[in-house]
Tab-separated table of C-alpha atoms and ligand atoms in Angstrom:
chain	number	residue	atom	x	y	z
A	1349	MET	CA	102.176	11.693	19.205
A	1350	PHE	CA	103.064	11.456	15.502
A	1351	MET	CA	99.889	11.322	13.370
A	1352	GLY	CA	101.446	11.779	9.924
A	1353	ILE	CA	103.004	14.865	8.392
A	1354	PRO	CA	99.862	16.534	6.950
A	1355	GLU	CA	97.924	15.882	10.175
A	1356	ASP	CA	100.735	17.152	12.405
A	1357	ARG	CA	101.128	20.241	10.216
A	1358	GLU	CA	97.416	21.092	10.517
A	1359	MET	CA	97.563	20.536	14.298
A	1360	LEU	CA	100.477	22.964	14.529
A	1361	LEU	CA	98.639	25.528	12.394
A	1362	SER	CA	95.546	25.259	14.636
A	1363	LYS	CA	97.739	25.756	17.694
A	1364	LEU	CA	99.545	28.788	16.257
A	1365	THR	CA	96.366	30.437	14.957
A	1366	GLY	CA	94.541	29.619	18.220
A	1367	GLU	CA	97.308	31.311	20.200
A	1368	GLY	CA	97.139	34.352	17.911
A	1369	ARG	CA	100.724	33.801	16.778
A	1370	LEU	CA	99.650	33.295	13.164
A	1371	ARG	CA	97.047	35.798	11.956
A	1372	SER	CA	97.572	36.673	8.290
A	1373	GLU	CA	96.110	34.434	5.576
A	1374	ASN	CA	99.198	34.644	3.368
A	1375	ILE	CA	101.512	33.708	6.255
A	1376	ILE	CA	99.288	30.777	7.285
A	1377	GLU	CA	99.432	29.603	3.673
A	1378	ALA	CA	103.240	29.869	3.681
A	1379	PHE	CA	103.369	27.683	6.809
A	1380	ARG	CA	101.153	25.167	5.034
A	1381	GLU	CA	103.275	25.124	1.876
A	1382	VAL	CA	106.827	25.032	3.239
A	1383	PRO	CA	107.738	21.500	4.385
A	1384	ARG	CA	109.531	21.946	7.763
A	1385	GLU	CA	110.515	18.277	7.534
A	1386	SER	CA	112.862	19.216	4.644
A	1387	PHE	CA	114.786	21.689	6.827
A	1388	ILE	CA	115.657	19.384	9.727
A	1389	ARG	CA	117.822	16.315	10.197
A	1390	GLU	CA	116.421	13.018	8.956
A	1391	GLY	CA	116.237	11.492	12.429
A	1392	ASP	CA	113.952	14.308	13.617
A	1393	VAL	CA	111.272	13.955	10.959
A	1394	LEU	CA	108.694	12.705	13.446
A	1395	ASN	CA	109.205	15.955	15.384
A	1396	ALA	CA	108.992	18.200	12.330
A	1397	TYR	CA	105.742	19.870	13.442
A	1398	GLY	CA	106.383	20.021	17.170
A	1399	ASP	CA	106.414	23.614	18.430
A	1400	TYR	CA	110.015	23.599	19.640
A	1401	PRO	CA	113.505	24.252	18.251
A	1402	LEU	CA	115.529	21.333	16.848
A	1403	GLN	CA	119.272	20.833	16.455
A	1404	ILE	CA	120.470	21.343	12.865
A	1405	GLY	CA	124.217	20.720	13.338
A	1406	CYS	CA	127.192	22.957	14.266
A	1407	GLY	CA	125.520	23.511	17.666
A	1408	GLN	CA	122.780	25.581	15.997
A	1409	THR	CA	118.988	25.237	15.969
A	1410	ILE	CA	116.011	25.797	13.720
A	1411	SER	CA	113.729	28.137	15.699
A	1412	ALA	CA	110.455	26.896	17.164
A	1413	PRO	CA	107.540	27.410	14.750
A	1414	HIS	CA	105.830	29.878	17.128
A	1415	MET	CA	108.923	32.102	16.988
A	1416	VAL	CA	109.050	31.927	13.182
A	1417	ALA	CA	105.326	32.799	13.174
A	1418	THR	CA	105.785	35.763	15.522
A	1419	MET	CA	108.754	37.153	13.604
A	1420	THR	CA	107.101	36.695	10.225
A	1421	GLU	CA	103.908	38.463	11.406
A	1422	LEU	CA	106.006	41.322	12.850
A	1423	LEU	CA	107.796	41.708	9.500
A	1424	LYS	CA	104.463	42.350	7.689
A	1425	PRO	CA	105.920	40.854	4.479
A	1426	ARG	CA	104.949	42.503	1.203
A	1427	LYS	CA	105.474	41.293	-2.353
A	1428	THR	CA	107.809	44.223	-3.076
A	1429	ASP	CA	110.057	43.734	-0.021
A	1430	LYS	CA	113.807	43.252	-0.222
A	1431	ILE	CA	114.802	41.489	2.978
A	1432	LEU	CA	118.123	40.913	4.708
A	1433	GLU	CA	118.247	37.983	7.130
A	1434	ILE	CA	121.125	37.444	9.580
A	1435	GLY	CA	121.488	33.749	10.547
A	1436	THR	CA	120.252	31.474	7.744
A	1437	GLY	CA	120.566	28.297	9.840
A	1438	SER	CA	118.481	25.624	8.115
A	1439	GLY	CA	116.956	28.129	5.678
A	1440	TYR	CA	113.431	27.518	7.010
A	1441	GLN	CA	112.649	31.112	8.024
A	1442	ALA	CA	113.915	32.321	4.640
A	1443	ALA	CA	111.745	29.702	2.904
A	1444	ILE	CA	108.656	30.917	4.788
A	1445	LEU	CA	109.399	34.464	3.590
A	1446	SER	CA	110.298	33.381	0.076
A	1447	GLY	CA	106.739	33.286	-1.293
A	1448	LEU	CA	105.716	36.447	0.576
A	1449	VAL	CA	108.386	38.933	-0.553
A	1450	GLU	CA	110.410	39.877	-3.616
A	1451	SER	CA	113.847	38.740	-2.504
A	1452	ILE	CA	115.904	37.699	0.487
A	1453	ILE	CA	119.624	37.947	1.117
A	1454	SER	CA	120.477	35.667	4.037
A	1455	ILE	CA	123.892	35.570	5.722
A	1456	GLU	CA	125.209	32.564	7.661
A	1457	LEU	CA	128.481	32.344	9.598
A	1458	GLU	CA	128.896	28.525	9.661
A	1459	PRO	CA	130.159	27.309	6.251
A	1460	ASP	CA	128.600	23.842	6.768
A	1461	LEU	CA	125.196	25.396	7.395
A	1462	VAL	CA	125.563	27.592	4.305
A	1463	LEU	CA	125.792	24.405	2.233
A	1464	ILE	CA	122.899	22.731	4.064
A	1465	ALA	CA	120.662	25.801	3.782
A	1466	LYS	CA	121.423	26.238	0.073
A	1467	LYS	CA	120.489	22.612	-0.580
A	1468	ASN	CA	117.307	22.848	1.549
A	1469	LEU	CA	116.216	26.048	-0.194
A	1470	GLU	CA	116.955	24.642	-3.639
A	1471	ASN	CA	114.923	21.497	-2.854
A	1472	ALA	CA	112.053	23.689	-1.707
A	1473	GLY	CA	112.244	25.730	-4.938
A	1474	CYS	CA	113.031	29.037	-3.195
A	1475	SER	CA	114.856	30.738	-6.060
A	1476	ASN	CA	114.575	34.292	-4.664
A	1477	VAL	CA	116.732	33.517	-1.604
A	1478	THR	CA	120.486	34.163	-1.846
A	1479	VAL	CA	122.543	32.584	0.937
A	1480	LEU	CA	125.881	34.255	1.653
A	1481	SER	CA	128.700	32.945	3.803
A	1482	GLY	CA	130.082	35.383	6.376
A	1483	ASP	CA	129.596	37.512	9.453
A	1484	GLY	CA	126.186	39.139	9.189
A	1485	SER	CA	126.884	41.716	11.878
A	1486	VAL	CA	128.224	43.950	9.111
A	1487	GLY	CA	125.179	43.355	6.905
A	1488	PHE	CA	125.602	43.308	3.133
A	1489	GLN	CA	126.097	46.755	1.642
A	1490	ASN	CA	126.023	45.664	-2.032
A	1491	HIS	CA	122.245	45.133	-2.073
A	1492	ALA	CA	121.264	47.901	0.358
A	1493	PRO	CA	118.909	49.547	1.112
A	1494	TYR	CA	116.661	46.783	2.476
A	1495	ASP	CA	112.979	47.239	3.307
A	1496	LYS	CA	113.281	45.012	6.355
A	1497	ILE	CA	116.041	43.237	8.269
A	1498	LEU	CA	115.439	40.079	10.272
A	1499	VAL	CA	118.007	38.893	12.797
A	1500	THR	CA	117.582	35.275	13.921
A	1501	CYS	CA	120.506	35.040	16.361
A	1502	ALA	CA	120.745	36.808	19.715
A	1503	THR	CA	122.501	40.125	19.290
A	1504	PRO	CA	123.855	42.417	22.023
A	1505	GLU	CA	122.707	45.445	20.032
A	1506	ILE	CA	121.221	46.582	16.741
A	1507	PHE	CA	124.420	47.282	14.826
A	1508	GLN	CA	124.959	50.562	13.012
A	1509	SER	CA	125.633	48.719	9.725
A	1510	TRP	CA	122.080	47.278	9.823
A	1511	LYS	CA	120.637	50.718	10.603
A	1512	ASP	CA	122.586	52.259	7.716
A	1513	GLN	CA	121.535	49.543	5.241
A	1514	LEU	CA	117.802	49.932	5.992
A	1515	ARG	CA	115.614	52.327	4.010
A	1516	GLU	CA	113.714	55.045	5.841
A	1517	GLY	CA	110.325	53.686	6.923
A	1518	GLY	CA	111.769	50.182	7.043
A	1519	PHE	CA	112.278	48.174	10.196
A	1520	ILE	CA	114.472	45.622	11.914
A	1521	VAL	CA	113.181	42.648	13.906
A	1522	ALA	CA	115.836	41.242	16.247
A	1523	PRO	CA	116.310	39.375	19.538
A	1524	VAL	CA	118.384	41.871	21.531
A	1525	GLY	CA	119.995	41.012	24.864
A	1526	GLY	CA	122.372	38.620	26.604
A	1527	PHE	CA	123.125	34.916	26.304
A	1528	TYR	CA	120.177	33.495	28.270
A	1529	HIS	CA	117.455	35.957	27.479
A	1530	GLN	CA	116.592	38.559	24.867
A	1531	ASP	CA	113.741	40.916	24.047
A	1532	LEU	CA	112.242	40.677	20.603
A	1533	ILE	CA	112.695	44.246	19.326
A	1534	LEU	CA	111.031	45.919	16.376
A	1535	ALA	CA	113.041	49.015	15.463
A	1536	THR	CA	111.561	51.364	12.852
A	1537	LYS	CA	113.714	53.861	10.956
A	1538	THR	CA	112.072	57.280	10.867
A	1539	GLU	CA	113.441	60.596	9.628
A	1540	ASN	CA	114.160	61.437	13.268
A	1541	GLY	CA	115.979	58.212	14.133
A	1542	PHE	CA	114.865	54.790	15.348
A	1543	ILE	CA	111.726	54.000	17.366
A	1544	GLU	CA	111.881	50.721	19.294
A	1545	GLU	CA	109.013	48.492	20.437
A	1546	ARG	CA	109.375	45.372	22.582
A	1547	HIS	CA	107.498	42.237	21.605
A	1548	GLY	CA	108.172	39.837	24.443
A	1549	ALA	CA	110.987	37.685	25.748
A	1550	CYS	CA	112.786	35.065	23.664
A	1551	VAL	CA	115.886	32.854	23.613
A	1552	PHE	CA	118.021	32.519	20.480
A	1553	VAL	CA	121.485	31.056	19.867
A	1554	PRO	CA	124.054	33.863	20.035
A	1555	LEU	CA	125.405	35.920	17.196
A	1556	ARG	CA	129.141	35.320	16.936
A	1557	ARG	CA	131.672	37.658	15.360
A	1558	GLU	CA	134.198	36.332	12.851
A	1559	THR	CA	136.994	38.308	14.460
A	1560	ILE	CA	136.595	36.860	17.980
B	1622	SAH	N1	116.667	31.304	10.796
B	1622	SAH	C1	117.201	29.996	11.090
B	1622	SAH	C2	117.561	29.801	12.537
B	1622	SAH	C3	118.855	30.430	12.794
B	1622	SAH	S1	119.738	29.907	14.220
B	1622	SAH	C4	116.279	28.877	10.638
B	1622	SAH	O1	115.185	29.175	10.154
B	1622	SAH	O2	116.695	27.714	10.724
B	1622	SAH	C5	120.920	31.218	14.189
B	1622	SAH	C6	121.964	31.117	13.123
B	1622	SAH	O3	122.744	32.299	13.178
B	1622	SAH	C7	122.922	29.936	13.304
B	1622	SAH	O4	122.888	29.144	12.171
B	1622	SAH	C8	124.282	30.620	13.478
B	1622	SAH	O5	125.343	29.899	12.892
B	1622	SAH	C9	124.049	31.947	12.784
B	1622	SAH	N2	124.970	33.036	13.168
B	1622	SAH	C10	125.539	33.293	14.367
B	1622	SAH	N3	126.286	34.398	14.300
B	1622	SAH	C11	126.215	34.853	13.014
B	1622	SAH	C12	126.769	35.962	12.316
B	1622	SAH	N4	127.581	36.859	12.910
B	1622	SAH	N5	126.447	36.114	11.018
B	1622	SAH	C13	125.631	35.234	10.377
B	1622	SAH	N6	125.074	34.167	10.985
B	1622	SAH	C14	125.348	33.979	12.294
């Protein structure tokens, strides 16, 4: 039931902290400060703080808040971090990171969503997020190396370009798997190669390649 935006937001925060999805003070604060209602379609405003994905156009979705919480906690954002995000979508995940890190490059394949995300991020005052139009499977070499890479579309694998563009000691958080089901993977780059940890099952919209 819709209680009002501030009330619904606090209810969602209690749920996510109660479930242990949100743990860090700075991330909880980011969830409080970024208005999810500004990153969704007008007709969905009453559902802005429901813990489920919503359609954002072009057949794409804004992830459920619990997934944004889990991914953001896994990223362990630091004020000095340079982040690469693959799959800007609405821009909401990038906005959550915006106040927690130094800068974010976010790549989106759908030109219409690039425009929507840029507008959403500008309205939210997220000036350290750069949205680029294109196929993020090749990353973005010009600003490499990144401290962390976040993939928010389902990918069949962690591509070599992402591995190459990550600094040593940095890590990649990505949903890796098939169409219906993926594992949330945290892959850390060490001097002896990548170490992978699994962090549960998830379902994301698929990564698409420009060439196919
Ligand atoms: N992080 C987003 C949710 C992203 S949904 C948010 O907070 O709203 C996944 C997005 O990945 C979709 O917008 C989809 O268009 C995009 N996508 C799919 N394949 C891509 C690719 N190869 N490169 C960049 N973006 C891609």
